[in-house]
Amino acid sequence: MSRARDPSGPLTFAHDQGDAQHLHTIFEHANDAILLIDPEQDRILEANRQAARMLGYDPAELIRDVRISSVHPHEMERLRQFAHAVQITGEGWTDELSCTRKDGQRLPSEISASVVQVDGRDCIVAMVRDVSARKAAEDALRRSEARFRAFVENAGDGFFLVASDGVILDTNARAAEMLGYARADELIGCSVLAIDVGLSPETFSQLLNELEVDQPRLIESRHQRRDGSVFPSEVSICAYGEAQAPSYIALLRDISQRKAAEDALARLAEMGEFAAMMVHQIRNPLSTIRMALDHVAGQSLPASATKRLDLAQREADRLSRLLEDVLAYAGRRTASPTRLAVDALIGELLPSLQALPIVTECALRVELGLGDCAIHADPAQLREVLVNLIVNACEAVAPGEPVWLRTGRQPGTGTPLIEVGNGGEPIPPDVLARIGQPFFSTKASGNGLGVAFVRRVAAAHHWTFSLQSDAATGTVARLLM
């Protein structure tokens, strides 16, 4: 005896042997699990091989020993509600139930059910599909979408999803913040041209037409905030989807700071050109004046005139050094980095260094501890750095007091270092913070460009320069290379 669909009602028994055999074949070879259940008696009346395989039972064992409540131990109340709804309407579908296998594994399931009468009782035929793989894929997709949304929402750039007609379909909080909007959804539905004032309709249309799928393009433009203010921007835009009807992803970056830095560099370059020109214009007449002073110095002069001449020569030398410092700080000299041994360079520099009048007045101690260690540096600039640091250290102490120059390695890291220090009075913290600013100096004849030049050379070589001053150690200038 088999069960078949009666056109006038629910499934009923079929008495034709041919129909029974046909239905039995379909029943046993179906890809989905098929079960005949009696919800009121908590019984499984029939089950095909796929049902037994899915639940991990022998077919006979499944019908003989397993209760419906064993298959749905955590969801019986929900199952009863579903079965009741099916019995009222004659059929139903759900994907909110799971089936528990013999080994305890829970399988997310999709169930399609219909009513069938067995011995005058309303039972249910359930076609059950294991949707574990689909659920896993859906969960993975949801997690991926959540990660992507988190990435988009927390990105430092503004994100825009743009339709082929230039209408904004989606955006993130950063875009709204950059453009002065309270919420991202306020931008949805707006035209790109309403916020990008650097593009004309024609230019924008041409840009979209030139874009190829998955080939991003970087452009600079100007964007307008909600309050009407405008800022320079950089936009990376890429087409995606079908080439015939693409959409666009655009990343917006505010480049105000970068443009300000570029403008500052341009102004600095202009100042460098001006400084070089002024040094050239002053140096020639200064050389003439110095030669004249040297000529007069060779003559016999009264003591008062000799004193005034000596002062004039010193001032001419000071002005010459100032010109050299200005030229160095303006960056008009071309650096030529090479591999060099620091200790060897200092050894070559020492005779001329010790001949400087200000250095001869101090007790200069030199401790070289790097040996053959070589670094990548411009030798001329490193010499100037050393001269600047040692002269500054000597000028800060009384005649005869010690000044030291030491090379070695930083404890812990082994980084090569140079230290120049003295034991003079500590520099007040507020003054120490300003040392290195151009034209700031605590010395009456100083110009502040010496340490400023040292800082610039250190930065260009990716060295670390620091100044430390306290009563315990004195003042120490340190270069980590």
Tab-separated table of C-alpha atoms in Angstrom:
chain	number	residue	atom	x	y	z
A	1	MET	CA	0.000	0.000	0.000
A	2	SER	CA	1.388	3.466	-0.881
A	3	ARG	CA	0.517	7.088	-0.333
A	4	ALA	CA	-0.381	9.478	-3.163
A	5	ARG	CA	-1.797	12.960	-3.678
A	6	ASP	CA	-5.625	13.118	-4.086
A	7	PRO	CA	-6.539	16.078	-6.291
A	8	SER	CA	-9.422	16.911	-3.949
A	9	GLY	CA	-7.491	16.872	-0.657
A	10	PRO	CA	-4.413	15.863	1.290
A	11	LEU	CA	-2.157	12.911	0.563
A	12	THR	CA	-4.016	9.558	0.897
A	13	PHE	CA	-3.246	5.894	0.368
A	14	ALA	CA	-2.983	4.617	-3.231
A	15	HIS	CA	-4.091	1.069	-3.943
A	16	ASP	CA	-2.662	0.673	-7.457
A	17	GLN	CA	0.414	-1.569	-7.320
A	18	GLY	CA	2.101	0.185	-10.271
A	19	ASP	CA	1.701	3.586	-8.676
A	20	ALA	CA	2.991	2.190	-5.412
A	21	GLN	CA	6.155	0.851	-7.024
A	22	HIS	CA	6.734	4.096	-8.869
A	23	LEU	CA	6.305	6.184	-5.740
A	24	HIS	CA	8.522	3.848	-3.742
A	25	THR	CA	11.323	4.281	-6.279
A	26	ILE	CA	11.032	8.075	-6.093
A	27	PHE	CA	10.873	7.905	-2.305
A	28	GLU	CA	14.031	5.824	-1.925
A	29	HIS	CA	16.131	7.591	-4.534
A	30	ALA	CA	15.253	11.183	-3.708
A	31	ASN	CA	18.230	13.491	-3.054
A	32	ASP	CA	16.444	15.006	-0.080
A	33	ALA	CA	15.616	13.222	3.154
A	34	ILE	CA	11.909	12.286	3.276
A	35	LEU	CA	10.214	11.368	6.534
A	36	LEU	CA	6.625	10.506	7.423
A	37	ILE	CA	6.029	11.637	10.996
A	38	ASP	CA	3.221	11.583	13.526
A	39	PRO	CA	3.772	14.704	15.663
A	40	GLU	CA	1.149	13.780	18.255
A	41	GLN	CA	2.734	10.378	18.976
A	42	ASP	CA	6.323	11.674	18.571
A	43	ARG	CA	7.006	8.933	16.011
A	44	ILE	CA	8.815	8.543	12.697
A	45	LEU	CA	6.587	6.269	10.593
A	46	GLU	CA	8.636	6.122	7.388
A	47	ALA	CA	12.054	7.390	6.251
A	48	ASN	CA	14.036	7.002	3.041
A	49	ARG	CA	17.691	6.091	2.744
A	50	GLN	CA	18.789	9.722	2.426
A	51	ALA	CA	17.055	10.528	5.727
A	52	ALA	CA	18.873	7.682	7.481
A	53	ARG	CA	22.180	8.722	5.895
A	54	MET	CA	21.724	12.392	6.832
A	55	LEU	CA	20.876	11.573	10.472
A	56	GLY	CA	23.527	8.870	10.826
A	57	TYR	CA	21.202	5.921	11.520
A	58	ASP	CA	20.475	2.563	9.962
A	59	PRO	CA	17.117	2.922	8.105
A	60	ALA	CA	15.382	0.277	10.269
A	61	GLU	CA	16.869	1.755	13.435
A	62	LEU	CA	15.644	5.216	12.506
A	63	ILE	CA	12.019	4.041	12.202
A	64	ARG	CA	12.093	1.597	15.090
A	65	ASP	CA	14.001	3.440	17.830
A	66	VAL	CA	14.233	7.153	17.067
A	67	ARG	CA	11.660	9.678	18.253
A	68	ILE	CA	10.980	13.010	16.627
A	69	SER	CA	12.048	14.654	19.880
A	70	SER	CA	15.457	12.945	19.511
A	71	VAL	CA	15.941	14.617	16.148
A	72	HIS	CA	14.778	18.021	17.438
A	73	PRO	CA	15.713	17.929	21.153
A	74	HIS	CA	16.207	21.689	21.438
A	75	GLU	CA	13.352	22.833	19.209
A	76	MET	CA	10.298	20.735	20.009
A	77	GLU	CA	8.093	23.694	20.837
A	78	ARG	CA	8.988	25.390	17.565
A	79	LEU	CA	8.483	22.086	15.707
A	80	ARG	CA	5.006	21.654	17.246
A	81	GLN	CA	4.072	25.171	16.149
A	82	PHE	CA	5.296	24.441	12.617
A	83	ALA	CA	3.439	21.076	12.494
A	84	HIS	CA	0.248	22.703	13.753
A	85	ALA	CA	0.464	25.378	11.044
A	86	VAL	CA	1.029	22.686	8.389
A	87	GLN	CA	-1.978	20.682	9.594
A	88	ILE	CA	-4.158	23.789	9.353
A	89	THR	CA	-3.003	24.953	5.909
A	90	GLY	CA	-2.098	21.566	4.436
A	91	GLU	CA	1.542	22.513	3.724
A	92	GLY	CA	4.422	24.637	4.956
A	93	TRP	CA	8.106	25.519	4.662
A	94	THR	CA	10.768	26.618	7.142
A	95	ASP	CA	14.521	27.047	7.407
A	96	GLU	CA	14.510	27.869	11.117
A	97	LEU	CA	14.829	24.287	12.422
A	98	SER	CA	17.818	22.007	12.740
A	99	CYS	CA	18.150	18.225	12.926
A	100	THR	CA	20.367	16.441	15.426
A	101	ARG	CA	22.344	13.475	14.125
A	102	LYS	CA	22.998	10.287	16.062
A	103	ASP	CA	26.524	11.579	16.865
A	104	GLY	CA	25.093	14.806	18.296
A	105	GLN	CA	25.980	17.079	15.401
A	106	ARG	CA	23.298	19.661	14.630
A	107	LEU	CA	22.470	20.197	10.964
A	108	PRO	CA	20.802	23.424	9.825
A	109	SER	CA	17.821	22.255	7.784
A	110	GLU	CA	15.306	23.441	5.237
A	111	ILE	CA	11.973	21.608	5.619
A	112	SER	CA	9.064	21.447	3.187
A	113	ALA	CA	6.029	19.679	4.677
A	114	SER	CA	2.585	18.470	3.610
A	115	VAL	CA	-0.306	16.729	5.399
A	116	VAL	CA	-1.016	13.035	4.755
A	117	GLN	CA	-3.653	10.803	6.368
A	118	VAL	CA	-2.474	7.537	7.905
A	119	ASP	CA	-5.159	5.280	9.422
A	120	GLY	CA	-7.437	8.283	9.656
A	121	ARG	CA	-4.840	10.415	11.454
A	122	ASP	CA	-3.277	13.612	10.098
A	123	CYS	CA	0.436	12.966	9.768
A	124	ILE	CA	3.103	14.969	7.990
A	125	VAL	CA	5.391	14.164	5.087
A	126	ALA	CA	8.550	16.240	5.530
A	127	MET	CA	11.187	16.725	2.856
A	128	VAL	CA	14.352	17.755	4.721
A	129	ARG	CA	17.444	19.244	3.132
A	130	ASP	CA	20.777	19.629	4.929
A	131	VAL	CA	21.747	23.261	4.296
A	132	SER	CA	24.927	23.242	6.408
A	133	ALA	CA	27.122	24.160	3.448
A	134	ARG	CA	24.777	26.932	2.354
A	135	LYS	CA	24.452	28.270	5.902
A	136	ALA	CA	28.228	28.185	6.299
A	137	ALA	CA	28.609	30.071	3.020
A	138	GLU	CA	25.964	32.592	4.092
A	139	ASP	CA	27.641	33.041	7.476
A	140	ALA	CA	31.016	33.474	5.788
A	141	LEU	CA	29.479	36.017	3.427
A	142	ARG	CA	27.901	37.889	6.337
A	143	ARG	CA	31.201	37.920	8.203
A	144	SER	CA	32.989	39.093	5.087
A	145	GLU	CA	30.419	41.832	4.565
A	146	ALA	CA	30.712	42.819	8.231
A	147	ARG	CA	34.510	42.990	7.951
A	148	PHE	CA	34.265	45.013	4.761
A	149	ARG	CA	31.717	47.362	6.326
A	150	ALA	CA	33.939	47.751	9.402
A	151	PHE	CA	36.885	48.478	7.116
A	152	VAL	CA	34.889	51.015	5.134
A	153	GLU	CA	33.439	52.695	8.225
A	154	ASN	CA	36.823	52.942	9.952
A	155	ALA	CA	38.872	53.894	6.897
A	156	GLY	CA	40.808	57.128	7.027
A	157	ASP	CA	39.545	58.069	3.558
A	158	GLY	CA	36.040	58.861	2.429
A	159	PHE	CA	34.399	55.943	0.612
A	160	PHE	CA	31.834	56.357	-2.153
A	161	LEU	CA	29.878	53.841	-4.197
A	162	VAL	CA	28.739	55.673	-7.316
A	163	ALA	CA	26.253	54.671	-10.021
A	164	SER	CA	26.988	55.051	-13.722
A	165	ASP	CA	25.021	58.328	-13.791
A	166	GLY	CA	27.185	59.840	-11.020
A	167	VAL	CA	24.653	59.415	-8.198
A	168	ILE	CA	26.081	58.394	-4.804
A	169	LEU	CA	24.690	54.985	-3.786
A	170	ASP	CA	26.590	54.488	-0.530
A	171	THR	CA	29.253	56.196	1.546
A	172	ASN	CA	30.896	56.018	4.958
A	173	ALA	CA	31.047	58.144	8.097
A	174	ARG	CA	34.506	59.500	7.211
A	175	ALA	CA	33.184	60.931	3.938
A	176	ALA	CA	30.347	62.649	5.798
A	177	GLU	CA	32.810	64.035	8.351
A	178	MET	CA	35.163	65.363	5.674
A	179	LEU	CA	32.308	67.083	3.859
A	180	GLY	CA	30.642	68.488	6.974
A	181	TYR	CA	27.553	66.265	7.074
A	182	ALA	CA	26.141	64.821	10.289
A	183	ARG	CA	25.244	61.460	8.765
A	184	ALA	CA	26.499	59.431	5.829
A	185	ASP	CA	22.985	58.831	4.493
A	186	GLU	CA	22.609	62.575	3.850
A	187	LEU	CA	24.976	62.132	0.897
A	188	ILE	CA	23.154	59.151	-0.616
A	189	GLY	CA	21.253	60.192	-3.723
A	190	CYS	CA	23.400	63.297	-4.294
A	191	SER	CA	25.370	63.791	-7.479
A	192	VAL	CA	29.154	63.592	-7.327
A	193	LEU	CA	29.253	66.956	-9.099
A	194	ALA	CA	27.473	68.547	-6.119
A	195	ILE	CA	30.520	67.923	-3.912
A	196	ASP	CA	33.395	67.749	-6.431
A	197	VAL	CA	33.715	71.321	-7.675
A	198	GLY	CA	36.965	70.586	-9.486
A	199	LEU	CA	35.178	68.600	-12.194
A	200	SER	CA	32.899	69.949	-14.871
A	201	PRO	CA	30.079	67.692	-16.142
A	202	GLU	CA	32.013	67.178	-19.356
A	203	THR	CA	35.271	66.312	-17.568
A	204	PHE	CA	33.449	63.941	-15.208
A	205	SER	CA	31.703	62.171	-18.082
A	206	GLN	CA	34.984	61.822	-19.955
A	207	LEU	CA	36.673	60.431	-16.828
A	208	LEU	CA	34.018	57.743	-16.377
A	209	ASN	CA	34.180	56.786	-20.041
A	210	GLU	CA	37.960	56.365	-19.862
A	211	LEU	CA	37.913	54.138	-16.781
A	212	GLU	CA	38.445	50.426	-17.292
A	213	VAL	CA	37.104	47.761	-14.927
A	214	ASP	CA	39.516	47.018	-12.053
A	215	GLN	CA	41.975	49.665	-13.283
A	216	PRO	CA	42.041	52.428	-10.626
A	217	ARG	CA	42.941	55.975	-11.543
A	218	LEU	CA	44.251	58.744	-9.268
A	219	ILE	CA	43.207	62.356	-9.795
A	220	GLU	CA	43.518	65.619	-7.883
A	221	SER	CA	40.481	67.835	-7.532
A	222	ARG	CA	38.676	70.185	-5.119
A	223	HIS	CA	35.743	69.206	-2.915
A	224	GLN	CA	33.168	71.469	-1.336
A	225	ARG	CA	31.942	71.047	2.227
A	226	ARG	CA	28.363	71.573	3.284
A	227	ASP	CA	29.239	75.069	4.576
A	228	GLY	CA	30.622	76.055	1.159
A	229	SER	CA	34.316	75.882	2.044
A	230	VAL	CA	36.560	74.064	-0.418
A	231	PHE	CA	39.574	71.825	0.208
A	232	PRO	CA	42.130	70.218	-2.133
A	233	SER	CA	41.481	66.524	-2.614
A	234	GLU	CA	42.903	63.358	-4.092
A	235	VAL	CA	40.492	60.762	-5.470
A	236	SER	CA	41.245	57.155	-6.369
A	237	ILE	CA	38.402	55.900	-8.567
A	238	CYS	CA	37.864	52.465	-10.043
A	239	ALA	CA	35.132	50.900	-12.178
A	240	TYR	CA	33.781	47.484	-11.270
A	241	GLY	CA	31.054	45.121	-12.435
A	242	GLU	CA	29.971	44.729	-16.042
A	243	ALA	CA	31.952	46.773	-18.541
A	244	GLN	CA	28.704	47.753	-20.313
A	245	ALA	CA	27.077	49.148	-17.147
A	246	PRO	CA	29.746	49.597	-14.476
A	247	SER	CA	29.483	51.148	-11.043
A	248	TYR	CA	32.351	53.009	-9.407
A	249	ILE	CA	34.222	52.953	-6.116
A	250	ALA	CA	35.940	56.196	-5.153
A	251	LEU	CA	38.237	56.918	-2.207
A	252	LEU	CA	38.454	60.576	-1.210
A	253	ARG	CA	41.444	62.012	0.675
A	254	ASP	CA	41.815	65.535	2.047
A	255	ILE	CA	45.307	66.670	0.980
A	256	SER	CA	45.200	70.122	2.590
A	257	GLN	CA	48.202	69.371	4.820
A	258	ARG	CA	50.194	67.893	1.958
A	259	LYS	CA	49.475	70.900	-0.250
A	260	ALA	CA	50.445	73.242	2.599
A	261	ALA	CA	53.718	71.321	3.006
A	262	GLU	CA	54.373	71.472	-0.746
A	263	ASP	CA	53.703	75.216	-0.730
A	264	ALA	CA	56.026	75.638	2.259
A	265	LEU	CA	58.749	73.678	0.459
A	266	ALA	CA	58.288	75.840	-2.617
A	267	ARG	CA	58.598	78.989	-0.494
A	268	LEU	CA	61.644	77.520	1.229
A	269	ALA	CA	63.224	76.816	-2.146
A	270	GLU	CA	62.583	80.427	-3.138
A	271	MET	CA	64.157	81.582	0.133
A	272	GLY	CA	67.144	79.346	-0.586
A	273	GLU	CA	67.552	80.931	-4.007
A	274	PHE	CA	67.311	84.383	-2.440
A	275	ALA	CA	69.788	83.482	0.328
A	276	ALA	CA	72.289	82.140	-2.197
A	277	MET	CA	71.974	85.305	-4.260
A	278	MET	CA	72.428	87.562	-1.205
A	279	VAL	CA	75.443	85.584	0.033
A	280	HIS	CA	77.028	85.923	-3.396
A	281	GLN	CA	76.320	89.673	-3.501
A	282	ILE	CA	77.733	90.259	0.004
A	283	ARG	CA	80.690	87.869	-0.130
A	284	ASN	CA	82.548	89.695	-2.927
A	285	PRO	CA	82.629	93.159	-1.304
A	286	LEU	CA	83.318	91.518	2.074
A	287	SER	CA	86.379	89.807	0.596
A	288	THR	CA	87.578	93.182	-0.672
A	289	ILE	CA	87.072	94.717	2.773
A	290	ARG	CA	88.931	91.813	4.447
A	291	MET	CA	91.858	92.167	2.047
A	292	ALA	CA	92.013	95.900	2.767
A	293	LEU	CA	91.988	95.257	6.522
A	294	ASP	CA	94.781	92.683	6.154
A	295	HIS	CA	96.795	95.202	4.135
A	296	VAL	CA	96.376	97.875	6.797
A	297	ALA	CA	97.270	95.357	9.510
A	298	GLY	CA	100.701	94.979	7.906
A	299	GLN	CA	101.509	98.633	8.578
A	300	SER	CA	102.789	100.254	11.753
A	301	LEU	CA	99.798	101.695	13.605
A	302	PRO	CA	99.182	103.329	16.958
A	303	ALA	CA	97.858	101.001	19.666
A	304	SER	CA	94.371	102.533	19.567
A	305	ALA	CA	94.160	102.054	15.793
A	306	THR	CA	95.453	98.481	16.066
A	307	LYS	CA	92.717	97.717	18.591
A	308	ARG	CA	90.018	99.095	16.311
A	309	LEU	CA	91.522	97.243	13.327
A	310	ASP	CA	91.510	93.969	15.277
A	311	LEU	CA	87.830	94.499	16.112
A	312	ALA	CA	87.041	95.178	12.447
A	313	GLN	CA	88.849	91.988	11.375
A	314	ARG	CA	86.964	89.892	13.935
A	315	GLU	CA	83.638	91.353	12.802
A	316	ALA	CA	84.524	90.676	9.170
A	317	ASP	CA	85.323	87.062	10.101
A	318	ARG	CA	82.039	86.793	12.010
A	319	LEU	CA	80.126	88.121	9.024
A	320	SER	CA	81.918	85.642	6.763
A	321	ARG	CA	80.943	82.761	9.093
A	322	LEU	CA	77.358	84.029	9.130
A	323	LEU	CA	77.275	83.929	5.342
A	324	GLU	CA	78.590	80.361	5.380
A	325	ASP	CA	75.956	79.362	7.968
A	326	VAL	CA	73.168	80.953	5.941
A	327	LEU	CA	74.373	79.168	2.823
A	328	ALA	CA	74.561	75.842	4.678
A	329	TYR	CA	71.146	76.221	6.299
A	330	ALA	CA	69.549	77.232	3.008
A	331	GLY	CA	70.633	73.858	1.651
A	332	ARG	CA	72.519	75.183	-1.340
A	333	ARG	CA	75.260	72.590	-1.067
A	334	THR	CA	74.909	69.300	-2.881
A	335	ALA	CA	75.350	66.303	-0.588
A	336	SER	CA	77.599	63.440	-1.721
A	337	PRO	CA	77.047	60.513	0.663
A	338	THR	CA	79.676	57.782	0.765
A	339	ARG	CA	80.876	55.021	3.070
A	340	LEU	CA	83.308	56.465	5.603
A	341	ALA	CA	84.937	55.511	8.891
A	342	VAL	CA	83.888	58.057	11.520
A	343	ASP	CA	87.003	57.702	13.685
A	344	ALA	CA	89.292	58.118	10.672
A	345	LEU	CA	87.442	61.261	9.561
A	346	ILE	CA	87.730	62.751	13.055
A	347	GLY	CA	91.440	61.918	13.119
A	348	GLU	CA	91.906	63.853	9.864
A	349	LEU	CA	89.826	66.774	11.172
A	350	LEU	CA	91.529	67.131	14.579
A	351	PRO	CA	94.609	69.191	13.555
A	352	SER	CA	92.555	71.944	11.898
A	353	LEU	CA	89.946	71.726	14.659
A	354	GLN	CA	92.519	72.148	17.430
A	355	ALA	CA	93.972	75.146	15.602
A	356	LEU	CA	90.753	77.148	15.993
A	357	PRO	CA	91.284	79.926	18.590
A	358	ILE	CA	88.137	79.081	20.567
A	359	VAL	CA	89.170	75.407	20.742
A	360	THR	CA	92.716	76.177	21.869
A	361	GLU	CA	91.248	77.951	24.900
A	362	CYS	CA	89.474	74.747	26.056
A	363	ALA	CA	90.723	71.377	27.268
A	364	LEU	CA	89.467	69.205	24.394
A	365	ARG	CA	89.454	65.470	25.142
A	366	VAL	CA	88.872	63.000	22.303
A	367	GLU	CA	87.832	59.361	22.832
A	368	LEU	CA	87.402	57.324	19.650
A	369	GLY	CA	85.648	53.996	20.130
A	370	LEU	CA	84.214	53.032	16.733
A	371	GLY	CA	87.391	51.679	15.167
A	372	ASP	CA	86.791	50.672	11.541
A	373	CYS	CA	82.992	51.056	11.806
A	374	ALA	CA	81.771	52.796	8.635
A	375	ILE	CA	78.559	54.721	8.026
A	376	HIS	CA	76.888	56.223	4.957
A	377	ALA	CA	77.332	60.012	5.121
A	378	ASP	CA	78.471	63.126	3.312
A	379	PRO	CA	82.017	63.692	4.668
A	380	ALA	CA	81.957	67.472	4.174
A	381	GLN	CA	78.647	67.836	5.991
A	382	LEU	CA	79.762	65.546	8.826
A	383	ARG	CA	82.911	67.670	9.269
A	384	GLU	CA	80.777	70.828	9.471
A	385	VAL	CA	78.485	69.141	12.001
A	386	LEU	CA	81.470	68.240	14.198
A	387	VAL	CA	82.976	71.722	13.947
A	388	ASN	CA	79.628	73.337	14.813
A	389	LEU	CA	79.074	71.124	17.857
A	390	ILE	CA	82.611	71.468	19.220
A	391	VAL	CA	82.757	75.247	18.679
A	392	ASN	CA	79.379	75.650	20.402
A	393	ALA	CA	80.550	73.497	23.329
A	394	CYS	CA	83.763	75.524	23.672
A	395	GLU	CA	81.951	78.860	23.487
A	396	ALA	CA	79.692	77.821	26.388
A	397	VAL	CA	82.502	77.269	28.950
A	398	ALA	CA	85.239	79.358	30.527
A	399	PRO	CA	88.820	79.059	29.181
A	400	GLY	CA	90.566	75.921	30.377
A	401	GLU	CA	87.377	73.979	31.144
A	402	PRO	CA	86.948	70.533	29.570
A	403	VAL	CA	85.048	69.757	26.361
A	404	TRP	CA	84.869	66.188	25.100
A	405	LEU	CA	84.287	64.446	21.808
A	406	ARG	CA	83.465	60.751	22.061
A	407	THR	CA	82.497	58.053	19.568
A	408	GLY	CA	81.145	54.603	20.400
A	409	ARG	CA	78.005	52.507	20.313
A	410	GLN	CA	74.713	52.975	22.108
A	411	PRO	CA	74.279	50.375	24.866
A	412	GLY	CA	71.622	47.805	24.023
A	413	THR	CA	71.228	48.589	20.320
A	414	GLY	CA	74.851	48.905	19.222
A	415	THR	CA	73.978	51.950	17.089
A	416	PRO	CA	77.042	54.096	16.234
A	417	LEU	CA	77.007	57.432	18.050
A	418	ILE	CA	78.929	60.680	18.402
A	419	GLU	CA	78.746	62.749	21.594
A	420	VAL	CA	80.044	66.264	22.160
A	421	GLY	CA	79.685	67.712	25.652
A	422	ASN	CA	80.926	70.070	28.314
A	423	GLY	CA	80.506	70.513	32.049
A	424	GLY	CA	79.180	74.044	31.925
A	425	GLU	CA	76.086	75.441	33.583
A	426	PRO	CA	72.930	73.500	32.659
A	427	ILE	CA	70.739	75.086	30.013
A	428	PRO	CA	67.240	75.976	31.334
A	429	PRO	CA	64.551	73.667	29.861
A	430	ASP	CA	62.674	76.519	28.148
A	431	VAL	CA	65.883	77.658	26.444
A	432	LEU	CA	66.948	74.086	25.610
A	433	ALA	CA	63.648	73.546	23.784
A	434	ARG	CA	64.388	76.491	21.472
A	435	ILE	CA	68.001	75.691	20.639
A	436	GLY	CA	68.136	74.814	16.967
A	437	GLN	CA	65.562	77.374	15.907
A	438	PRO	CA	67.109	79.588	13.216
A	439	PHE	CA	68.400	82.908	14.605
A	440	PHE	CA	67.720	81.967	18.237
A	441	SER	CA	70.914	82.119	20.292
A	442	THR	CA	71.897	82.808	23.905
A	443	LYS	CA	75.253	84.187	22.747
A	444	ALA	CA	75.619	87.860	21.895
A	445	SER	CA	77.467	87.045	18.665
A	446	GLY	CA	75.476	83.905	17.830
A	447	ASN	CA	72.934	83.458	15.046
A	448	GLY	CA	71.361	80.105	15.960
A	449	LEU	CA	72.072	78.604	12.547
A	450	GLY	CA	74.791	76.206	13.712
A	451	VAL	CA	72.565	73.775	15.615
A	452	ALA	CA	69.781	74.341	13.064
A	453	PHE	CA	72.211	73.150	10.392
A	454	VAL	CA	73.146	70.114	12.511
A	455	ARG	CA	69.472	69.178	12.870
A	456	ARG	CA	68.923	69.522	9.132
A	457	VAL	CA	71.924	67.343	8.238
A	458	ALA	CA	70.840	64.735	10.806
A	459	ALA	CA	67.324	64.626	9.356
A	460	ALA	CA	68.654	64.313	5.798
A	461	HIS	CA	70.820	61.349	6.847
A	462	HIS	CA	68.032	59.768	8.954
A	463	TRP	CA	70.114	60.183	12.102
A	464	THR	CA	68.720	61.008	15.534
A	465	PHE	CA	70.005	64.243	17.088
A	466	SER	CA	69.345	65.164	20.716
A	467	LEU	CA	70.463	67.697	23.309
A	468	GLN	CA	70.575	66.883	27.008
A	469	SER	CA	71.519	69.318	29.755
A	470	ASP	CA	71.541	68.848	33.523
A	471	ALA	CA	73.802	69.440	36.512
A	472	ALA	CA	74.942	65.807	36.664
A	473	THR	CA	76.159	65.325	33.084
A	474	GLY	CA	76.489	68.884	31.795
A	475	THR	CA	75.317	69.573	28.247
A	476	VAL	CA	75.643	66.730	25.733
A	477	ALA	CA	74.821	66.779	22.019
A	478	ARG	CA	74.285	63.255	20.704
A	479	LEU	CA	74.083	61.893	17.166
A	480	LEU	CA	72.785	58.334	16.721
A	481	MET	CA	73.771	57.102	13.262
